[in-house]
mmCIF file of C-alpha atoms in Angstrom:
data_model
loop_
_atom_site.group_PDB
_atom_site.id
_atom_site.type_symbol
_atom_site.label_atom_id
_atom_site.label_comp_id
_atom_site.label_asym_id
_atom_site.label_seq_id
_atom_site.Cartn_x
_atom_site.Cartn_y
_atom_site.Cartn_z
ATOM 1 C CA MET Z 1 27.356 18.129 4.209
ATOM 2 C CA GLU Z 2 24.029 19.408 3.140
ATOM 3 C CA GLY Z 3 22.665 15.892 3.231
ATOM 4 C CA GLY Z 4 23.452 15.593 6.916
ATOM 5 C CA ASN Z 5 21.776 18.863 7.763
ATOM 6 C CA VAL Z 6 18.762 17.910 5.808
ATOM 7 C CA VAL Z 7 18.388 14.668 7.733
ATOM 8 C CA VAL Z 8 18.496 16.423 11.085
ATOM 9 C CA SER Z 9 16.140 19.145 10.066
ATOM 10 C CA ARG Z 10 13.607 16.696 8.799
ATOM 11 C CA ARG Z 11 13.155 15.001 12.117
ATOM 12 C CA SER Z 12 10.175 16.983 13.158
ATOM 13 C CA ASN Z 13 9.998 15.031 16.400
ATOM 14 C CA ASP Z 14 13.035 16.949 17.536
ATOM 15 C CA GLY Z 15 10.957 20.035 17.507
ATOM 16 C CA PHE Z 16 12.399 21.508 14.358
ATOM 17 C CA GLY Z 17 9.097 21.153 12.638
ATOM 18 C CA VAL Z 18 9.210 22.076 9.023
ATOM 19 C CA SER Z 19 12.783 22.935 8.261
ATOM 20 C CA PRO Z 20 12.877 26.579 7.381
ATOM 21 C CA TYR Z 21 16.149 26.560 5.533
ATOM 22 C CA ASP Z 22 15.542 23.436 3.501
ATOM 23 C CA PRO Z 23 14.418 24.739 0.148
ATOM 24 C CA GLU Z 24 14.231 21.296 -1.345
ATOM 25 C CA GLU Z 25 12.085 19.120 0.824
ATOM 26 C CA ALA Z 26 11.781 15.981 -1.217
ATOM 27 C CA HIS Z 27 8.736 15.947 -3.425
ATOM 28 C CA VAL Z 28 7.184 12.576 -3.967
ATOM 29 C CA LEU Z 29 4.609 11.705 -6.578
ATOM 30 C CA ALA Z 30 2.463 8.868 -5.244
ATOM 31 C CA VAL Z 31 0.282 6.872 -7.594
ATOM 32 C CA ASP Z 32 -2.419 4.503 -6.357
ATOM 33 C CA ASP Z 33 -5.956 3.837 -7.451
ATOM 34 C CA SER Z 34 -7.048 2.975 -3.911
ATOM 35 C CA LEU Z 35 -8.319 5.902 -1.911
ATOM 36 C CA VAL Z 36 -7.453 4.217 1.361
ATOM 37 C CA ASP Z 37 -3.910 3.520 0.243
ATOM 38 C CA ARG Z 38 -3.438 7.006 -1.123
ATOM 39 C CA LYS Z 39 -4.382 8.499 2.181
ATOM 40 C CA ILE Z 40 -2.001 6.220 4.002
ATOM 41 C CA ILE Z 41 0.965 6.689 1.697
ATOM 42 C CA GLU Z 42 0.421 10.403 1.776
ATOM 43 C CA LYS Z 43 0.566 10.387 5.551
ATOM 44 C CA LEU Z 44 3.576 8.110 5.631
ATOM 45 C CA LEU Z 45 5.406 10.453 3.318
ATOM 46 C CA LYS Z 46 4.345 13.618 5.082
ATOM 47 C CA ILE Z 47 5.429 12.229 8.411
ATOM 48 C CA SER Z 48 8.761 11.559 6.776
ATOM 49 C CA SER Z 49 8.911 15.222 5.814
ATOM 50 C CA CYS Z 50 8.184 14.886 2.162
ATOM 51 C CA LYS Z 51 5.969 17.011 0.019
ATOM 52 C CA VAL Z 52 3.416 14.745 -1.577
ATOM 53 C CA THR Z 53 1.337 14.798 -4.703
ATOM 54 C CA ALA Z 54 -1.009 11.843 -4.758
ATOM 55 C CA VAL Z 55 -2.807 10.825 -7.937
ATOM 56 C CA ASP Z 56 -5.135 7.962 -8.671
ATOM 57 C CA SER Z 57 -3.785 6.664 -11.967
ATOM 58 C CA GLY Z 58 -0.744 6.279 -14.142
ATOM 59 C CA ARG Z 59 -2.422 8.549 -16.622
ATOM 60 C CA ARG Z 60 -2.725 11.341 -14.136
ATOM 61 C CA ALA Z 61 0.847 10.800 -13.051
ATOM 62 C CA LEU Z 62 2.008 11.271 -16.619
ATOM 63 C CA GLN Z 63 -0.177 14.331 -16.957
ATOM 64 C CA PHE Z 64 1.323 15.756 -13.820
ATOM 65 C CA LEU Z 65 4.789 15.181 -15.187
ATOM 66 C CA GLY Z 66 3.771 16.610 -18.512
ATOM 67 C CA LEU Z 67 4.421 13.318 -20.249
ATOM 68 C CA ASP Z 68 0.920 12.766 -21.456
ATOM 69 C CA GLU Z 69 0.919 11.954 -25.162
ATOM 70 C CA GLU Z 70 -1.048 15.023 -26.002
ATOM 71 C CA LYS Z 71 1.310 17.341 -24.250
ATOM 72 C CA SER Z 72 4.922 17.857 -25.094
ATOM 73 C CA SER Z 73 5.874 19.961 -22.109
ATOM 74 C CA SER Z 74 8.724 18.537 -20.113
ATOM 75 C CA VAL Z 75 7.982 20.381 -16.918
ATOM 76 C CA SER Z 76 5.474 19.163 -14.386
ATOM 77 C CA PHE Z 77 2.314 21.142 -14.122
ATOM 78 C CA ASP Z 78 3.153 23.390 -11.269
ATOM 79 C CA GLY Z 79 6.853 23.359 -11.834
ATOM 80 C CA LEU Z 80 7.570 21.228 -8.788
ATOM 81 C CA LYS Z 81 10.551 19.009 -9.155
ATOM 82 C CA VAL Z 82 9.745 15.386 -8.461
ATOM 83 C CA ASP Z 83 12.345 13.523 -6.444
ATOM 84 C CA LEU Z 84 10.692 10.144 -6.245
ATOM 85 C CA ILE Z 85 7.781 8.370 -7.789
ATOM 86 C CA ILE Z 86 6.084 5.668 -5.806
ATOM 87 C CA THR Z 87 3.433 3.711 -7.589
ATOM 88 C CA ASP Z 88 1.120 0.800 -7.029
ATOM 89 C CA TYR Z 89 1.634 -2.044 -9.450
ATOM 90 C CA CYS Z 90 -1.943 -3.239 -9.971
ATOM 91 C CA MET Z 91 -4.024 -0.401 -11.270
ATOM 92 C CA PRO Z 92 -6.767 -0.397 -13.832
ATOM 93 C CA GLY Z 93 -5.808 1.221 -17.110
ATOM 94 C CA MET Z 94 -2.103 1.686 -16.809
ATOM 95 C CA THR Z 95 -0.201 -0.586 -14.463
ATOM 96 C CA GLY Z 96 2.654 0.639 -12.335
ATOM 97 C CA TYR Z 97 4.976 -1.294 -14.590
ATOM 98 C CA GLU Z 98 3.710 0.526 -17.659
ATOM 99 C CA LEU Z 99 4.077 3.807 -15.859
ATOM 100 C CA LEU Z 100 7.615 2.855 -14.909
ATOM 101 C CA LYS Z 101 8.462 2.137 -18.510
ATOM 102 C CA LYS Z 102 7.057 5.425 -19.709
ATOM 103 C CA ILE Z 103 9.091 7.283 -17.137
ATOM 104 C CA LYS Z 104 12.288 5.455 -17.976
ATOM 105 C CA GLU Z 105 11.683 6.121 -21.671
ATOM 106 C CA SER Z 106 11.577 9.820 -20.989
ATOM 107 C CA SER Z 107 14.892 11.615 -21.229
ATOM 108 C CA THR Z 108 13.629 14.238 -18.842
ATOM 109 C CA PHE Z 109 12.346 11.987 -16.130
ATOM 110 C CA ARG Z 110 14.249 8.755 -16.388
ATOM 111 C CA GLU Z 111 16.583 9.819 -13.590
ATOM 112 C CA ILE Z 112 13.778 10.033 -11.094
ATOM 113 C CA PRO Z 113 13.831 6.968 -8.856
ATOM 114 C CA VAL Z 114 10.678 4.910 -9.203
ATOM 115 C CA VAL Z 115 9.499 2.580 -6.486
ATOM 116 C CA ILE Z 116 6.825 -0.015 -7.072
ATOM 117 C CA MET Z 117 4.354 -1.164 -4.436
ATOM 118 C CA SER Z 118 2.456 -4.381 -4.643
ATOM 119 C CA SER Z 119 0.398 -6.613 -2.428
ATOM 120 C CA GLU Z 120 1.609 -9.638 -4.346
ATOM 121 C CA ASN Z 121 5.077 -11.019 -3.939
ATOM 122 C CA VAL Z 122 5.605 -12.309 -7.430
ATOM 123 C CA LEU Z 123 9.285 -12.723 -8.159
ATOM 124 C CA ALA Z 124 8.815 -12.486 -11.899
ATOM 125 C CA ARG Z 125 7.054 -9.215 -11.365
ATOM 126 C CA ILE Z 126 9.710 -7.895 -9.052
ATOM 127 C CA ASP Z 127 12.470 -8.883 -11.454
ATOM 128 C CA ARG Z 128 10.729 -7.288 -14.357
ATOM 129 C CA CYS Z 129 10.316 -4.046 -12.516
ATOM 130 C CA LEU Z 130 13.889 -3.974 -11.310
ATOM 131 C CA GLU Z 131 15.093 -4.745 -14.819
ATOM 132 C CA GLU Z 132 13.061 -1.905 -16.151
ATOM 133 C CA GLY Z 133 14.852 0.382 -13.747
ATOM 134 C CA ALA Z 134 12.715 0.472 -10.641
ATOM 135 C CA GLU Z 135 14.666 1.495 -7.611
ATOM 136 C CA ASP Z 136 12.884 -0.789 -5.234
ATOM 137 C CA PHE Z 137 9.846 -2.931 -4.803
ATOM 138 C CA ILE Z 138 7.820 -2.574 -1.639
ATOM 139 C CA MET Z 139 5.307 -5.066 -0.373
ATOM 140 C CA LYS Z 140 1.991 -3.713 0.720
ATOM 141 C CA PRO Z 141 0.785 -2.875 3.253
ATOM 142 C CA VAL Z 142 3.373 -0.149 3.346
ATOM 143 C CA LYS Z 143 4.935 0.640 6.684
ATOM 144 C CA LEU Z 144 6.780 3.575 8.093
ATOM 145 C CA SER Z 145 10.042 1.640 7.936
ATOM 146 C CA ASP Z 146 9.564 1.185 4.188
ATOM 147 C CA VAL Z 147 9.160 4.895 3.672
ATOM 148 C CA LYS Z 148 12.142 5.645 5.871
ATOM 149 C CA ARG Z 149 14.194 3.456 3.580
ATOM 150 C CA LEU Z 150 12.971 5.411 0.594
ATOM 151 C CA LYS Z 151 14.316 8.594 2.093
ATOM 152 C CA ASP Z 152 17.758 7.089 1.677
ATOM 153 C CA TYR Z 153 17.319 6.900 -2.090
ATOM 154 C CA MET Z 154 16.273 10.471 -2.249
ATOM 155 C CA MET Z 155 19.027 11.615 0.050
ATOM 156 C CA ARG Z 156 21.615 9.845 -1.996
ATOM 157 C CA GLU Z 157 20.254 11.257 -5.201
ATOM 158 C CA VAL Z 158 20.280 14.719 -3.742
ATOM 159 C CA GLY Z 159 23.607 14.359 -1.972
ATOM 160 C CA PHE Z 160 25.643 12.561 -4.558
ATOM 161 C CA GLY Z 161 24.123 13.562 -7.833
ATOM 162 C CA SER Z 162 24.837 11.036 -10.508
ATOM 163 C CA GLU Z 163 26.177 8.264 -8.324
ATOM 164 C CA ASN Z 164 23.902 5.376 -8.998
ATOM 165 C CA ASN Z 165 23.418 3.971 -5.545
ATOM 166 C CA GLY Z 166 20.167 2.573 -6.747
ATOM 167 C CA GLY Z 167 22.180 0.205 -8.868
ATOM 168 C CA ILE Z 168 23.914 -1.191 -5.821
ATOM 169 C CA ASP Z 169 20.622 -1.879 -4.160
ATOM 170 C CA LYS Z 170 19.358 -3.552 -7.276
ATOM 171 C CA ARG Z 171 22.310 -5.850 -7.373
ATOM 172 C CA LYS Z 172 21.853 -6.760 -3.755
ATOM 173 C CA LEU Z 173 18.225 -7.497 -4.316
ATOM 174 C CA GLN Z 174 18.959 -9.550 -7.390
ATOM 175 C CA GLU Z 175 21.578 -11.579 -5.618
ATOM 176 C CA SER Z 176 19.092 -12.363 -2.920
ATOM 177 C CA CYS Z 177 16.641 -13.347 -5.627
ATOM 178 C CA ASP Z 178 19.200 -15.845 -6.913
ATOM 179 C CA LEU Z 179 19.565 -17.311 -3.469
ATOM 180 C CA ASN Z 180 15.862 -17.823 -3.441
ATOM 181 C CA SER Z 181 15.742 -19.676 -6.701
ATOM 182 C CA SER Z 182 16.211 -22.935 -4.869
ATOM 183 C CA GLU Z 183 13.251 -22.267 -2.673
ATOM 184 C CA PRO Z 184 9.811 -22.575 -4.073
ATOM 185 C CA PRO Z 185 8.824 -18.968 -4.589
ATOM 186 C CA VAL Z 186 5.208 -18.120 -5.045
ATOM 187 C CA THR Z 187 5.516 -18.262 -8.782
ATOM 188 C CA SER Z 188 7.243 -21.600 -9.050
ATOM 189 C CA SER Z 189 4.003 -23.444 -9.396
ATOM 190 C CA THR Z 190 3.210 -21.372 -12.426
ATOM 191 C CA SER Z 191 5.497 -21.495 -15.383
ATOM 192 C CA PRO Z 192 6.560 -18.103 -16.674
ATOM 193 C CA SER Z 193 4.387 -18.611 -19.684
ATOM 194 C CA GLN Z 194 1.366 -18.396 -17.447
ATOM 195 C CA LEU Z 195 2.283 -14.873 -16.573
ATOM 196 C CA PRO Z 196 2.510 -13.331 -19.985
ATOM 197 C CA GLU Z 197 1.530 -9.897 -18.766
ATOM 198 C CA PRO Z 198 1.909 -7.966 -21.959
ATOM 199 C CA PRO Z 199 1.855 -4.214 -21.487
ATOM 200 C CA SER Z 200 -1.811 -4.055 -22.240
ATOM 201 C CA ARG Z 201 -2.649 -6.765 -19.790
ATOM 202 C CA SER Z 202 -5.411 -6.002 -17.365
ATOM 203 C CA PRO Z 203 -3.715 -5.815 -14.008
ATOM 204 C CA ILE Z 204 -6.623 -7.627 -12.501
ATOM 205 C CA SER Z 205 -6.068 -10.877 -14.306
ATOM 206 C CA SER Z 206 -3.443 -12.433 -12.098
ATOM 207 C CA PRO Z 207 -4.256 -15.827 -13.457
ATOM 208 C CA SER Z 208 -2.167 -18.010 -11.322
ATOM 209 C CA VAL Z 209 -0.799 -16.193 -8.378
ATOM 210 C CA PRO Z 210 -1.834 -17.848 -5.183
ATOM 211 C CA SER Z 211 -1.284 -14.808 -3.098
ATOM 212 C CA SER Z 212 -2.381 -16.702 -0.030
ATOM 213 C CA ILE Z 213 0.907 -18.522 0.181
ATOM 214 C CA PRO Z 214 3.204 -16.719 2.580
ATOM 215 C CA THR Z 215 6.512 -15.930 0.991
ATOM 216 C CA PRO Z 216 9.796 -17.324 2.152
ATOM 217 C CA LEU Z 217 11.193 -15.139 4.847
ATOM 218 C CA ASP Z 218 14.426 -14.828 2.966
ATOM 219 C CA SER Z 219 12.818 -13.185 0.001
ATOM 220 C CA PRO Z 220 14.565 -9.892 -0.649
ATOM 221 C CA ILE Z 221 11.395 -7.964 -0.222
ATOM 222 C CA ARG Z 222 9.925 -10.014 2.590
ATOM 223 C CA ARG Z 223 12.959 -9.736 4.786
ATOM 224 C CA LEU Z 224 12.303 -6.050 4.892
ATOM 225 C CA LYS Z 225 8.775 -6.670 6.070
ATOM 226 C CA ILE Z 226 8.950 -8.922 8.996
ATOM 227 C CA THR Z 227 5.282 -9.190 9.808
ATOM 228 C CA ASN Z 228 2.161 -10.411 8.180
ATOM 229 C CA THR Z 229 1.402 -13.669 6.674
ATOM 230 C CA GLY Z 230 -0.638 -13.100 3.586
ATOM 231 C CA MET R 1 -10.124 11.065 37.100
ATOM 232 C CA ASP R 2 -10.813 7.482 38.050
ATOM 233 C CA GLY R 3 -13.373 7.306 35.304
ATOM 234 C CA VAL R 4 -10.824 8.229 32.690
ATOM 235 C CA VAL R 5 -8.370 5.680 33.963
ATOM 236 C CA GLN R 6 -11.093 3.054 33.800
ATOM 237 C CA LEU R 7 -11.937 4.021 30.265
ATOM 238 C CA GLN R 8 -8.318 3.984 29.241
ATOM 239 C CA LYS R 9 -7.883 0.527 30.650
ATOM 240 C CA GLN R 10 -11.039 -0.562 28.895
ATOM 241 C CA LEU R 11 -9.680 0.749 25.632
ATOM 242 C CA VAL R 12 -6.327 -0.925 26.011
ATOM 243 C CA ASP R 13 -7.986 -4.220 26.861
ATOM 244 C CA TYR R 14 -10.419 -3.875 24.023
ATOM 245 C CA ILE R 15 -7.748 -3.230 21.460
ATOM 246 C CA ALA R 16 -5.723 -6.146 22.836
ATOM 247 C CA SER R 17 -8.718 -8.429 22.450
ATOM 248 C CA LEU R 18 -9.249 -7.317 18.869
ATOM 249 C CA PHE R 19 -5.685 -8.253 18.094
ATOM 250 C CA HIS R 20 -5.959 -11.478 20.010
ATOM 251 C CA GLU R 21 -9.076 -12.501 18.146
ATOM 252 C CA GLY R 22 -7.503 -11.649 14.834
ATOM 253 C CA PHE R 23 -9.799 -8.815 13.906
ATOM 254 C CA LEU R 24 -6.889 -6.451 13.656
ATOM 255 C CA ASP R 25 -3.239 -6.966 12.897
ATOM 256 C CA GLU R 26 0.034 -5.086 13.068
ATOM 257 C CA GLN R 27 -0.925 -2.768 10.253
ATOM 258 C CA PHE R 28 -3.525 -1.168 12.494
ATOM 259 C CA ASN R 29 -0.725 -0.341 14.911
ATOM 260 C CA GLN R 30 1.146 1.284 12.077
ATOM 261 C CA LEU R 31 -1.810 3.525 11.401
ATOM 262 C CA GLN R 32 -2.068 4.503 15.030
ATOM 263 C CA GLN R 33 1.585 5.437 15.014
ATOM 264 C CA LEU R 34 0.936 7.802 12.153
ATOM 265 C CA GLN R 35 -1.577 9.718 14.182
ATOM 266 C CA ASP R 36 -0.308 12.798 15.937
ATOM 267 C CA GLU R 37 -1.381 16.160 17.252
ATOM 268 C CA SER R 38 -1.351 17.666 13.806
ATOM 269 C CA ASN R 39 -3.741 14.986 12.605
ATOM 270 C CA PRO R 40 -5.507 13.509 15.628
ATOM 271 C CA ASP R 41 -8.280 11.940 13.580
ATOM 272 C CA PHE R 42 -6.104 10.207 11.083
ATOM 273 C CA VAL R 43 -7.111 6.675 11.994
ATOM 274 C CA VAL R 44 -10.798 7.501 12.083
ATOM 275 C CA GLU R 45 -10.474 9.184 8.697
ATOM 276 C CA VAL R 46 -8.683 6.296 7.059
ATOM 277 C CA VAL R 47 -11.037 3.757 8.553
ATOM 278 C CA SER R 48 -14.027 5.808 7.402
ATOM 279 C CA LEU R 49 -12.653 5.738 3.888
ATOM 280 C CA PHE R 50 -12.290 2.005 4.281
ATOM 281 C CA PHE R 51 -15.922 1.700 5.345
ATOM 282 C CA GLU R 52 -17.130 3.687 2.355
ATOM 283 C CA ASP R 53 -14.937 1.770 -0.021
ATOM 284 C CA SER R 54 -16.034 -1.535 1.441
ATOM 285 C CA GLU R 55 -19.726 -0.805 1.125
ATOM 286 C CA ARG R 56 -19.175 0.099 -2.488
ATOM 287 C CA LEU R 57 -17.192 -3.068 -3.137
ATOM 288 C CA LEU R 58 -19.735 -5.276 -1.413
ATOM 289 C CA ASN R 59 -22.441 -3.805 -3.594
ATOM 290 C CA GLU R 60 -20.400 -4.354 -6.706
ATOM 291 C CA LEU R 61 -19.646 -7.908 -5.684
ATOM 292 C CA ALA R 62 -23.290 -8.706 -5.027
ATOM 293 C CA LYS R 63 -24.212 -7.283 -8.423
ATOM 294 C CA ALA R 64 -21.455 -9.100 -10.242
ATOM 295 C CA LEU R 65 -22.383 -12.416 -8.676
ATOM 296 C CA GLU R 66 -26.041 -11.971 -9.528
ATOM 297 C CA GLN R 67 -25.361 -11.899 -13.250
ATOM 298 C CA LYS R 68 -26.502 -14.778 -15.392
ATOM 299 C CA THR R 69 -23.030 -15.089 -16.754
ATOM 300 C CA ILE R 70 -20.583 -14.183 -14.065
ATOM 301 C CA ASP R 71 -17.539 -12.231 -15.086
ATOM 302 C CA PHE R 72 -15.013 -13.716 -12.691
ATOM 303 C CA ARG R 73 -12.328 -11.310 -13.671
ATOM 304 C CA LYS R 74 -14.552 -8.489 -12.583
ATOM 305 C CA VAL R 75 -15.392 -10.243 -9.332
ATOM 306 C CA ASP R 76 -11.718 -10.902 -8.750
ATOM 307 C CA ALA R 77 -10.903 -7.271 -9.430
ATOM 308 C CA HIS R 78 -13.282 -6.157 -6.709
ATOM 309 C CA VAL R 79 -12.031 -8.756 -4.264
ATOM 310 C CA HIS R 80 -8.470 -7.736 -5.023
ATOM 311 C CA GLN R 81 -9.353 -4.177 -4.091
ATOM 312 C CA PHE R 82 -11.105 -5.292 -0.962
ATOM 313 C CA LYS R 83 -8.173 -7.434 0.016
ATOM 314 C CA GLY R 84 -5.874 -4.493 -0.494
ATOM 315 C CA SER R 85 -7.804 -1.989 1.511
ATOM 316 C CA SER R 86 -8.515 -4.382 4.362
ATOM 317 C CA SER R 87 -4.852 -5.251 4.492
ATOM 318 C CA SER R 88 -3.918 -1.594 4.532
ATOM 319 C CA ILE R 89 -5.913 -0.872 7.638
ATOM 320 C CA GLY R 90 -5.140 -4.146 9.361
ATOM 321 C CA ALA R 91 -8.569 -5.752 9.043
ATOM 322 C CA HIS R 92 -7.018 -9.173 9.210
ATOM 323 C CA ARG R 93 -10.027 -11.453 9.089
ATOM 324 C CA VAL R 94 -11.585 -9.607 6.196
ATOM 325 C CA GLN R 95 -8.326 -9.890 4.331
ATOM 326 C CA LYS R 96 -8.157 -13.614 4.931
ATOM 327 C CA VAL R 97 -11.606 -14.206 3.521
ATOM 328 C CA CYS R 98 -10.642 -12.149 0.478
ATOM 329 C CA ILE R 99 -7.722 -14.462 -0.139
ATOM 330 C CA ALA R 100 -9.992 -17.494 -0.154
ATOM 331 C CA PHE R 101 -12.448 -15.542 -2.267
ATOM 332 C CA ARG R 102 -9.823 -14.880 -4.917
ATOM 333 C CA ASN R 103 -8.991 -18.550 -5.093
ATOM 334 C CA TYR R 104 -12.625 -19.348 -5.846
ATOM 335 C CA CYS R 105 -12.631 -16.670 -8.518
ATOM 336 C CA GLU R 106 -9.628 -18.282 -10.090
ATOM 337 C CA GLU R 107 -11.421 -21.599 -10.085
ATOM 338 C CA GLN R 108 -14.548 -19.897 -11.381
ATOM 339 C CA ASN R 109 -16.398 -21.574 -8.567
ATOM 340 C CA VAL R 110 -19.740 -19.844 -8.193
ATOM 341 C CA GLU R 111 -20.767 -21.561 -5.002
ATOM 342 C CA GLY R 112 -17.456 -20.850 -3.409
ATOM 343 C CA CYS R 113 -17.694 -17.228 -4.414
ATOM 344 C CA LEU R 114 -21.172 -16.851 -3.054
ATOM 345 C CA LYS R 115 -20.110 -18.440 0.182
ATOM 346 C CA CYS R 116 -17.175 -16.094 0.433
ATOM 347 C CA LEU R 117 -19.332 -13.123 -0.277
ATOM 348 C CA GLN R 118 -21.450 -14.003 2.723
ATOM 349 C CA GLN R 119 -18.378 -14.588 4.814
ATOM 350 C CA VAL R 120 -16.711 -11.366 3.833
ATOM 351 C CA LYS R 121 -19.890 -9.412 4.496
ATOM 352 C CA HIS R 122 -20.045 -11.014 7.902
ATOM 353 C CA GLU R 123 -16.433 -10.353 8.776
ATOM 354 C CA TYR R 124 -16.690 -6.824 7.493
ATOM 355 C CA SER R 125 -19.698 -6.053 9.642
ATOM 356 C CA LEU R 126 -17.982 -7.582 12.659
ATOM 357 C CA VAL R 127 -14.851 -5.519 12.270
ATOM 358 C CA ARG R 128 -16.874 -2.468 11.510
ATOM 359 C CA ASN R 129 -18.756 -2.817 14.765
ATOM 360 C CA LYS R 130 -15.564 -3.416 16.663
ATOM 361 C CA LEU R 131 -13.878 -0.378 15.208
ATOM 362 C CA GLU R 132 -16.875 1.818 15.831
ATOM 363 C CA THR R 133 -16.888 0.675 19.434
ATOM 364 C CA LEU R 134 -13.197 1.429 19.646
ATOM 365 C CA PHE R 135 -13.679 4.918 18.297
ATOM 366 C CA GLN R 136 -16.539 5.512 20.688
ATOM 367 C CA LEU R 137 -14.332 4.568 23.611
ATOM 368 C CA GLU R 138 -11.668 6.937 22.379
ATOM 369 C CA LYS R 139 -14.196 9.735 22.096
ATOM 370 C CA GLN R 140 -15.371 9.114 25.620
ATOM 371 C CA ILE R 141 -11.851 9.295 26.927
ATOM 372 C CA ILE R 142 -11.159 12.540 25.128
ATOM 373 C CA ALA R 143 -14.472 13.977 26.254
ATOM 374 C CA ALA R 144 -13.611 13.098 29.829
ATOM 375 C CA GLY R 145 -10.408 15.038 29.470
ATOM 376 C CA GLY R 146 -8.154 12.043 29.129
ATOM 377 C CA SER R 147 -5.609 11.256 26.485
ATOM 378 C CA LEU R 148 -5.428 8.180 24.354
ATOM 379 C CA PRO R 149 -3.068 5.523 25.671
ATOM 380 C CA ALA R 150 0.071 5.186 23.622
ATOM 381 C CA THR R 151 0.161 2.174 21.370
#
């Protein structure tokens, strides 16, 4: 199966290096306003044999995709297909959530899996993103194991076409979220009304998120990141 | 050759102490794992970006806290960025101060914020020194013909 070959050929540690016969190395569009994080995510992706385009804002991401309001083109600037979009949540201007929505509203690009990254484990935020169609939600700081997991989404998309494996993951994650509802998640001390977060909300005003509280280890996102207390 | 071995041991011990004392955390290991022959200066490059970014943020924070009327959202925004970048490179103690800092911003507590600014400056300069020492050691090893110990 082409998928299998692709996996083997992408393990550059085996000495294959850049796979010569893989015309479609996954192309990831990474969006993050932090220069440090952009450099890291770029490296993480490159090491995982992805082509990377890294931009510093949701605006630029939309421009790259050709979705900017002013432009009506439906092809990305240099014609490169985008296989995955990974975006930071908290960004000035357009948040990752707003970017996600714009992408899902686009008939051309809504099929592209979108992954959200955030340093804050806010269940309401995670739920909202998943509901809006995000494939996954990764806690920062991002690790190699997180990126390796992402490859699976792209592989599945490439290998199985329309099969919505992302949906299965979402369900799993949501079930785990339900299990957590009995525990005091980070946001339990703040009623939902304190996190209005309308689309135009400044991402900086996280009014009531005590991000210093370590999350329950069972949290669907945390369990994937075993280290680091906040 | 002995000299190189000595240096390598020194480096390993030094890094271990930085972890032990909480200056660095697991994320720093992650960065080191991303470094390879094709990009042997990756960690230095990322950390340099962190240094630049941090200086900028510290300046912005000082300015923002000097205002007659402090815009806490702005202060919080800067601290949020600082927290993020320090977390991304594994600068654990800096990150921790940022967390406390954000709490003071939330409370709009000027004194607390000023205190944290001093603390974060302090922790930043400590970790900066440590990392520069670390990089120096690495350079010495390479210059002496040795290779960096695997992490």
